[in-house]
Amino acid sequence: MTGTAAAVLILMLGAGAFALFRERSPEGCWDYTVSMEQYFVEYSEQYDYWDVITVEYPVLSGIDGERAEAVNGMLYDIAMDKVNYWHLMPDEEVKALQEEYSLYCSDVRCDVTFHSQFLLSTVYHEVYAPISPVYYVHMTQRSANVNLMTGRVYELGDVIEIDDAFMELWCRRASEDYRDVIFDDEDSRETFRKWFMGEDRETEEYYMFRPFFYVTGEGDFVAGLSVDPNVRTVANNLALDTSFAVELTGEETMPYRKESDFWECYEESQTVGKVLPCSDLQENLWLGEDAGVWDFWER
């Protein structure tokens, strides 16, 4: 090979390597791991009542240390949200209610639904029971959507314009799945718009409204609302599951997208990173031996 040919080859290889470098670096986190772990308590003697708690949560590694620490703290706190409210960090009203407990139970399952070089999307499904492990059982959902480059956490209102047009679409879809609760009419649209936006001060005295969203593995967009009882209403005769969610394609979200770097990350995302299951996942047995709570309520 002549010197000129060798020089051309080196230049071509260098150009190829540079193109690959530009494609994959420095933008994005390309080699990270999400390991599932679990907070586990079964029949401790710390309280005057029993507690059976199994909370699954994700732990991120392989990105900048300080950023990973902040993200992991946030992911853990979201997983423990109800356990903290009802059990570990009670206010005075909850402390008074704890005197009626015979058993406090909670089981949280976490799914990492979307992981790319820019975004991590997770959803938490929880069934929990203050006061009674059978008669006052509630199911709820919440989520976390994280920019891996900055550590920013996106809320639904950060990325979607929750206006009349969006609520018309959301209620139309939701009425198909929740026929006895949500209706495709003006009253439902206005009620749920206020709940999504935190504008119903009167009802907020009795319920906690938690809008959430997450991205699926196929890139679809799930937008939902959890209507969770607070200490004033938890002992009422409420529906078991008071979370409502609608799945939309990315294209369907286009008219309602806010100006946000989330959508740039979403559009450019490729599936990367590893998600590892919890190595020692304990089943929540608040209903006794061989009676896991999810099996009981899913029958």
Coordinates of C-alpha atoms in Angstrom, one line a residue, residues 40-141:
F40 CA -39.3 -5.3 53.1
V41 CA -40.9 -5.4 56.6
E42 CA -43.0 -8.3 57.9
Y43 CA -44.5 -8.3 61.4
S44 CA -42.1 -6.0 63.1
E45 CA -42.5 -5.1 66.8
Q46 CA -41.8 -1.4 66.4
Y47 CA -45.5 -0.4 66.5
D48 CA -48.6 -1.4 68.5
Y49 CA -49.9 -3.0 65.3
W50 CA -48.4 -5.4 62.8
D51 CA -47.0 -4.1 59.5
V52 CA -46.4 -6.1 56.3
I53 CA -44.7 -3.9 53.7
T54 CA -43.1 -4.9 50.4
V55 CA -42.0 -1.9 48.2
E56 CA -40.2 -2.5 45.0
Y57 CA -38.1 0.4 43.6
P58 CA -35.4 1.0 41.0
V59 CA -31.8 1.9 41.6
L60 CA -29.8 3.5 38.8
S61 CA -26.1 3.1 38.3
G62 CA -23.7 3.9 35.5
I63 CA -24.2 7.7 35.3
D64 CA -22.6 10.6 37.1
G65 CA -22.5 9.8 40.8
E66 CA -24.2 12.9 42.2
R67 CA -26.9 12.8 39.5
A68 CA -27.5 9.1 40.2
E69 CA -27.7 9.8 43.9
A70 CA -30.4 12.5 43.4
V71 CA -32.4 10.4 40.9
N72 CA -32.3 7.3 43.1
G73 CA -33.4 9.3 46.1
M74 CA -36.4 10.6 44.1
L75 CA -37.3 7.1 42.8
Y76 CA -37.2 5.7 46.3
D77 CA -39.3 8.5 47.8
I78 CA -42.0 8.0 45.1
A79 CA -42.1 4.3 45.8
M80 CA -42.5 4.9 49.5
D81 CA -45.1 7.7 49.1
K82 CA -48.0 5.9 50.7
V83 CA -46.0 4.0 53.3
N84 CA -44.5 7.3 54.4
Y85 CA -47.9 9.0 54.6
W86 CA -49.8 6.3 56.4
H87 CA -47.0 4.6 58.4
L88 CA -43.5 5.9 58.6
M89 CA -44.0 9.7 58.6
P90 CA -47.5 10.3 59.9
D91 CA -48.9 13.7 60.7
E92 CA -51.1 14.2 63.8
E93 CA -54.3 13.0 62.1
V94 CA -52.6 9.8 60.8
K95 CA -51.1 9.2 64.3
A96 CA -54.6 9.3 65.7
L97 CA -55.8 6.9 63.1
Q98 CA -52.9 4.5 63.8
E99 CA -54.5 3.8 67.2
E100 CA -57.2 1.9 65.3
Y101 CA -54.8 -0.1 63.2
S102 CA -54.5 -3.9 63.7
L103 CA -52.4 -4.3 60.6
Y104 CA -50.9 -1.8 58.1
C105 CA -50.1 -3.4 54.7
S106 CA -48.6 -2.1 51.5
D107 CA -47.3 -3.8 48.4
V108 CA -45.7 -1.8 45.6
R109 CA -44.7 -3.2 42.2
C110 CA -42.5 -1.1 40.0
D111 CA -42.0 -1.4 36.2
V112 CA -39.3 0.4 34.2
T113 CA -41.4 0.9 31.1
F114 CA -39.1 2.9 28.9
H115 CA -35.3 3.4 29.1
S116 CA -33.3 5.3 26.4
Q117 CA -30.1 7.3 26.3
F118 CA -32.0 10.3 27.5
L119 CA -35.1 9.2 29.4
L120 CA -36.1 6.7 32.1
S121 CA -39.8 6.1 32.6
T122 CA -41.2 4.1 35.5
V123 CA -44.7 3.3 36.9
Y124 CA -45.6 2.1 40.4
H125 CA -48.7 0.0 41.1
E126 CA -49.6 -0.2 44.8
V127 CA -52.2 -1.9 46.8
Y128 CA -52.3 -0.8 50.4
A129 CA -54.6 -1.1 53.5
P130 CA -54.6 1.3 56.4
I131 CA -56.9 0.2 59.3
S132 CA -58.0 -3.2 57.9
P133 CA -56.2 -5.6 55.5
V134 CA -59.5 -6.6 53.8
Y135 CA -62.2 -4.0 54.2
Y136 CA -60.3 -0.8 53.6
V137 CA -58.0 -1.8 50.7
H138 CA -57.0 0.7 48.0
M139 CA -55.1 0.5 44.7
T140 CA -53.2 3.4 43.2
Q141 CA -50.6 4.3 40.6

